[in-house]
């Protein structure tokens, strides 16, 4: 048996990995259920149109088919707009999202009908036989075109494609007093989350009416609420629990229409039903991320002091205002980043188009805001003839200014932005890098070097999370958490907290999660929240249980509480080594429920992790190909529970940031047909395209939670995307290229050079 581990800063190996590596994870598609029916969606091939008829006659008589159903058959309530534009505002009904299209389709891939059959192959074949007649309407794909007065309107009852709106560019003269102004239009392109396991649900109706829903998702309690609301049931009639989940990256956060339909079909047919998305469906049906046009200007005095930020951002919402508001709102919140920008006049619009709905994707607004700022800073430095690092330092918010409220309403907790930048520059060896760059430029080398920096702050961990810690009669410490891991290593870090707090070996700790029948309540895993919210809740529950158990042990040992110590093996009395009790002995003597504690740890304002990233690229000036040579990341997520897990999280985030900067882009043709609906057309990189990452950390505790933690799950994407973007544009500087949007594909780079 291994010994206990310290609560914080210990590089404990992930305890969740061995079963996954042995293939024993039990993903949704692998589950074997007797009598299982298979469900396949008939999806719209048209981006915008009116459904005139659905002919399911041939499909219904096809082999193995049990049912073919459309919106009218199932009568499911629509999914409300989420989140509403303002917390105090109710969702607008006219913008709600039907689970199956009723009269109109609004994007290619929208589910129109569902075929249920005895085997998956039969369902796929029968779905081909369903004839959906759609009278096409003009479609609008580009978010700027959707703003034009004569643009096709997606929701005529609402009357405008602008569904979200905050701020104004005319609020004040934000650039007043600026001696230098840089202006630019950036297109932060739309990308896909591409979790290795796509979306899926398996629903079993139980006698008595409860629906057991196994769902590949990030937030089982939200999914339970979503299914119950849509089917008009009580939440107690819906039981959501999760098999192993193969990634989500923000995009599995909500309750998808497909999941609701699967539940409705199982409920109606009284048989277990499974839906598993195909890879191509995943690229059109799962929410996309990013997608923001930024028309902005940054003004400064000649000495580099920033004066103001002015402009307009147009965020793509896709066809339905369903989770698109999350990145829209966060990008605005983080619009001033690590800098003191006294005046901001920013109009933030969210616009619907005939495309796949947009939602949170790792970073969800933070990488968009950082990319905008970090590019503007580089452009401004060039304009001022100033080193961009000096320009950053001159405008950083200072450690003694925290806590502070930014002009766009973010409430920063703590920060020391020079610290990671200093570590970064020392680690990277900037002088040598610049020297190497100079000599390649002088020699007119074919492979030019580019060095890109990004300094950033992001938001993590707002809201609350539930935990319960309980001692079972055999001494097992049973932890129940509302967090819902799908790759983040929670079993390891949460065990670490409990093992350290109670001085018990990790094997003695059992974590229960992702099950609405087993856990009293919960929020879920997204927004880099679980480490700090679930972690602090678990830590506080464990401390409370320890206090109760110590008192019980003192009673049993007939000693004063102050004399009872806890250590490996359980409880002992100071100075009397013979008087000892194990956790099990104390638990057996306790009343049921006596050794249990719950906590709902809440952080209204969240915490603000930050860092500095650097990328070095080689650009082949003859082919336009960009090769990433080095990535150095220095992140500050406050106190760290497990540096190994934190580094893993940073690695994953960096890879996705690089993917956006160099490779990935969701594209449509003018009629709204997806051009990137498979992994041959959508260029998702693999480990082969990545250099080995160099990762360092600094620690600036958050004052907002007992452990001093901030989040780390998304930082990698926030810092790396703009570091790589800046690096490529740095390499192209001698060619007079000032602006080039991501992804920096060979063709785009080559055209810019030539
Ligand atoms: N941690 C720590 N010390 C800290 C902060 C965190 O040891 N100071 C640990 C936590 O205990 C946890 C892990 O690091 O084990 C990540 O914690 P946190 O930053 O709180 O993020 P969440 O657990 O809330 O995970 C969500 C985050 C997000 S928003 C996305 S998107 C994302 C990510 O996690 N999606 C992922 N990482 C992912 N990793 C995998 N493998 N798959 C995904 O889909």
Tab-separated table of N, CA, C and O in Angstrom, residues 285-336:
chain	number	residue	atom	x	y	z
A	285	UNK	N	-22.796	18.900	-36.662
A	285	UNK	CA	-23.864	18.974	-35.653
A	285	UNK	C	-23.366	19.433	-34.291
A	285	UNK	O	-24.121	20.029	-33.524
A	286	UNK	N	-22.129	19.159	-33.965
A	286	UNK	CA	-21.608	19.636	-32.677
A	286	UNK	C	-21.254	21.113	-32.825
A	286	UNK	O	-20.773	21.529	-33.885
A	287	UNK	N	-21.503	21.887	-31.764
A	287	UNK	CA	-21.237	23.325	-31.885
A	287	UNK	C	-19.785	23.581	-32.290
A	287	UNK	O	-18.879	22.889	-31.848
A	288	UNK	N	-19.600	24.580	-33.129
A	288	UNK	CA	-18.257	25.045	-33.487
A	288	UNK	C	-17.797	26.080	-32.470
A	288	UNK	O	-18.592	26.564	-31.661
A	289	UNK	N	-16.505	26.413	-32.541
A	289	UNK	CA	-15.973	27.428	-31.637
A	289	UNK	C	-15.375	28.603	-32.395
A	289	UNK	O	-15.236	28.559	-33.627
A	290	UNK	N	-15.018	29.664	-31.624
A	290	UNK	CA	-14.456	30.905	-32.193
A	290	UNK	C	-15.441	31.499	-33.230
A	290	UNK	O	-16.620	31.324	-33.102
A	291	UNK	N	-14.864	32.137	-34.262
A	291	UNK	CA	-15.727	32.764	-35.260
A	291	UNK	C	-16.077	34.183	-34.841
A	291	UNK	O	-17.175	34.444	-34.362
A	292	UNK	N	-15.120	35.085	-34.989
A	292	UNK	CA	-15.386	36.477	-34.599
A	292	UNK	C	-14.634	37.421	-35.537
A	292	UNK	O	-13.437	37.247	-35.762
A	293	UNK	N	-15.361	38.403	-36.061
A	293	UNK	CA	-14.707	39.457	-36.845
A	293	UNK	C	-14.466	40.625	-35.911
A	293	UNK	O	-15.372	41.043	-35.180
A	294	UNK	N	-13.242	41.123	-35.909
A	294	UNK	CA	-12.875	42.199	-34.975
A	294	UNK	C	-12.401	43.402	-35.791
A	294	UNK	O	-11.374	43.328	-36.461
A	295	UNK	N	-13.184	44.469	-35.763
A	295	UNK	CA	-12.789	45.711	-36.451
A	295	UNK	C	-12.408	46.687	-35.355
A	295	UNK	O	-13.295	47.277	-34.723
A	296	UNK	N	-11.133	46.809	-35.093
A	296	UNK	CA	-10.725	47.496	-33.863
A	296	UNK	C	-9.576	48.476	-34.073
A	296	UNK	O	-8.829	48.372	-35.047
A	297	UNK	N	-9.477	49.394	-33.132
A	297	UNK	CA	-8.377	50.367	-33.163
A	297	UNK	C	-7.852	50.543	-31.745
A	297	UNK	O	-8.627	50.595	-30.786
A	298	UNK	N	-6.524	50.620	-31.631
A	298	UNK	CA	-5.888	50.812	-30.331
A	298	UNK	C	-5.073	52.097	-30.408
A	298	UNK	O	-4.288	52.282	-31.342
A	299	UNK	N	-5.278	52.975	-29.437
A	299	UNK	CA	-4.594	54.256	-29.458
A	299	UNK	C	-3.635	54.397	-28.291
A	299	UNK	O	-3.892	53.881	-27.204
A	300	UNK	N	-2.527	55.108	-28.545
A	300	UNK	CA	-1.521	55.294	-27.494
A	300	UNK	C	-0.861	56.651	-27.649
A	300	UNK	O	-0.952	57.293	-28.705
A	301	UNK	N	-0.204	57.065	-26.566
A	301	UNK	CA	0.655	58.242	-26.697
A	301	UNK	C	1.999	57.798	-27.290
A	301	UNK	O	2.311	56.623	-27.327
A	302	UNK	N	2.794	58.773	-27.693
A	302	UNK	CA	4.081	58.450	-28.342
A	302	UNK	C	5.001	57.614	-27.450
A	302	UNK	O	5.802	56.816	-27.938
A	303	UNK	N	4.859	57.822	-26.120
A	303	UNK	CA	5.726	57.059	-25.206
A	303	UNK	C	5.224	55.631	-25.001
A	303	UNK	O	5.797	54.859	-24.244
A	304	UNK	N	4.134	55.280	-25.660
A	304	UNK	CA	3.637	53.904	-25.580
A	304	UNK	C	2.514	53.711	-24.579
A	304	UNK	O	1.969	52.607	-24.492
A	305	UNK	N	2.146	54.739	-23.837
A	305	UNK	CA	1.050	54.567	-22.871
A	305	UNK	C	-0.279	54.412	-23.617
A	305	UNK	O	-0.647	55.272	-24.421
A	306	UNK	N	-0.979	53.327	-23.333
A	306	UNK	CA	-2.244	53.083	-24.021
A	306	UNK	C	-3.298	54.079	-23.560
A	306	UNK	O	-3.379	54.418	-22.381
A	307	UNK	N	-4.119	54.493	-24.514
A	307	UNK	CA	-5.156	55.491	-24.239
A	307	UNK	C	-6.548	54.862	-24.329
A	307	UNK	O	-7.395	55.079	-23.471
A	308	UNK	N	-6.784	54.073	-25.371
A	308	UNK	CA	-8.122	53.513	-25.506
A	308	UNK	C	-8.229	52.471	-26.607
A	308	UNK	O	-7.360	52.364	-27.482
A	309	UNK	N	-9.311	51.714	-26.507
A	309	UNK	CA	-9.629	50.672	-27.484
A	309	UNK	C	-11.010	50.978	-28.035
A	309	UNK	O	-11.945	51.227	-27.272
A	310	UNK	N	-11.123	50.949	-29.353
A	310	UNK	CA	-12.413	51.313	-29.949
A	310	UNK	C	-12.721	50.336	-31.073
A	310	UNK	O	-11.809	49.835	-31.723
A	311	UNK	N	-13.979	50.039	-31.268
A	311	UNK	CA	-14.317	49.222	-32.423
A	311	UNK	C	-15.551	48.382	-32.253
A	311	UNK	O	-16.396	48.636	-31.396
A	312	UNK	N	-15.620	47.354	-33.106
A	312	UNK	CA	-16.791	46.487	-33.124
A	312	UNK	C	-16.336	45.047	-33.301
A	312	UNK	O	-15.439	44.764	-34.094
A	313	UNK	N	-16.933	44.151	-32.533
A	313	UNK	CA	-16.702	42.731	-32.789
A	313	UNK	C	-18.027	42.109	-33.210
A	313	UNK	O	-19.074	42.443	-32.662
A	314	UNK	N	-17.944	41.224	-34.197
A	314	UNK	CA	-19.139	40.532	-34.671
A	314	UNK	C	-18.896	39.038	-34.468
A	314	UNK	O	-18.073	38.432	-35.144
A	315	UNK	N	-19.587	38.496	-33.484
A	315	UNK	CA	-19.392	37.088	-33.136
A	315	UNK	C	-20.408	36.228	-33.866
A	315	UNK	O	-21.603	36.528	-33.863
A	316	UNK	N	-19.932	35.156	-34.469
A	316	UNK	CA	-20.835	34.213	-35.133
A	316	UNK	C	-21.563	33.395	-34.075
A	316	UNK	O	-20.937	32.829	-33.188
A	317	UNK	N	-22.873	33.344	-34.205
A	317	UNK	CA	-23.694	32.563	-33.282
A	317	UNK	C	-24.136	31.269	-33.964
A	317	UNK	O	-24.478	30.300	-33.318
A	318	UNK	N	-24.067	31.257	-35.309
A	318	UNK	CA	-24.589	30.103	-36.045
A	318	UNK	C	-26.096	30.209	-36.144
A	318	UNK	O	-26.680	31.274	-35.956
A	319	UNK	N	-26.747	29.083	-36.415
A	319	UNK	CA	-28.170	29.121	-36.741
A	319	UNK	C	-29.072	29.334	-35.542
A	319	UNK	O	-30.206	29.771	-35.697
A	320	UNK	N	-28.608	28.978	-34.343
A	320	UNK	CA	-29.469	29.142	-33.162
A	320	UNK	C	-28.682	29.774	-32.026
A	320	UNK	O	-27.510	29.489	-31.836
A	321	UNK	N	-29.396	30.604	-31.302
A	321	UNK	CA	-28.806	31.316	-30.184
A	321	UNK	C	-28.779	30.359	-28.988
A	321	UNK	O	-29.505	30.518	-28.027
A	322	UNK	N	-28.016	29.322	-29.131
A	322	UNK	CA	-28.018	28.228	-28.168
A	322	UNK	C	-26.567	27.978	-27.797
A	322	UNK	O	-25.858	27.331	-28.519
A	323	UNK	N	-26.094	28.617	-26.762
A	323	UNK	CA	-24.736	28.513	-26.231
A	323	UNK	C	-23.732	29.437	-26.930
A	323	UNK	O	-22.607	29.573	-26.486
A	324	UNK	N	-24.147	30.109	-28.025
A	324	UNK	CA	-23.247	31.045	-28.689
A	324	UNK	C	-22.976	32.278	-27.843
A	324	UNK	O	-21.979	32.967	-28.016
A	325	UNK	N	-23.895	32.560	-26.928
A	325	UNK	CA	-23.721	33.728	-26.073
A	325	UNK	C	-22.556	33.594	-25.100
A	325	UNK	O	-22.049	34.593	-24.599
A	326	UNK	N	-22.115	32.356	-24.859
A	326	UNK	CA	-21.030	32.181	-23.869
A	326	UNK	C	-19.712	32.769	-24.394
A	326	UNK	O	-19.130	33.646	-23.753
A	327	UNK	N	-19.224	32.318	-25.569
A	327	UNK	CA	-17.996	32.946	-26.072
A	327	UNK	C	-18.162	34.428	-26.393
A	327	UNK	O	-17.225	35.221	-26.195
A	328	UNK	N	-19.346	34.801	-26.879
A	328	UNK	CA	-19.595	36.227	-27.194
A	328	UNK	C	-19.371	37.084	-25.944
A	328	UNK	O	-18.667	38.086	-25.967
A	329	UNK	N	-19.979	36.637	-24.832
A	329	UNK	CA	-19.901	37.408	-23.589
A	329	UNK	C	-18.480	37.400	-23.020
A	329	UNK	O	-17.970	38.416	-22.562
A	330	UNK	N	-17.819	36.239	-23.090
A	330	UNK	CA	-16.490	36.139	-22.477
A	330	UNK	C	-15.450	36.939	-23.258
A	330	UNK	O	-14.554	37.553	-22.671
A	331	UNK	N	-15.566	36.939	-24.585
A	331	UNK	CA	-14.612	37.701	-25.395
A	331	UNK	C	-14.691	39.183	-25.033
A	331	UNK	O	-13.682	39.888	-24.950
A	332	UNK	N	-15.904	39.655	-24.783
A	332	UNK	CA	-16.066	41.066	-24.415
A	332	UNK	C	-15.479	41.328	-23.026
A	332	UNK	O	-14.775	42.313	-22.807
A	333	UNK	N	-15.782	40.413	-22.106
A	333	UNK	CA	-15.316	40.572	-20.728
A	333	UNK	C	-13.787	40.686	-20.667
A	333	UNK	O	-13.238	41.437	-19.878
A	334	UNK	N	-13.106	39.931	-21.524
A	334	UNK	CA	-11.645	39.866	-21.451
A	334	UNK	C	-10.959	40.803	-22.453
A	334	UNK	O	-9.771	40.656	-22.737
A	335	UNK	N	-11.703	41.797	-22.949
A	335	UNK	CA	-11.212	42.610	-24.075
A	335	UNK	C	-10.011	43.495	-23.739
A	335	UNK	O	-9.324	43.956	-24.644
A	336	UNK	N	-9.735	43.741	-22.463
A	336	UNK	CA	-8.564	44.591	-22.164
A	336	UNK	C	-7.389	43.788	-21.627
A	336	UNK	O	-6.309	44.343	-21.415
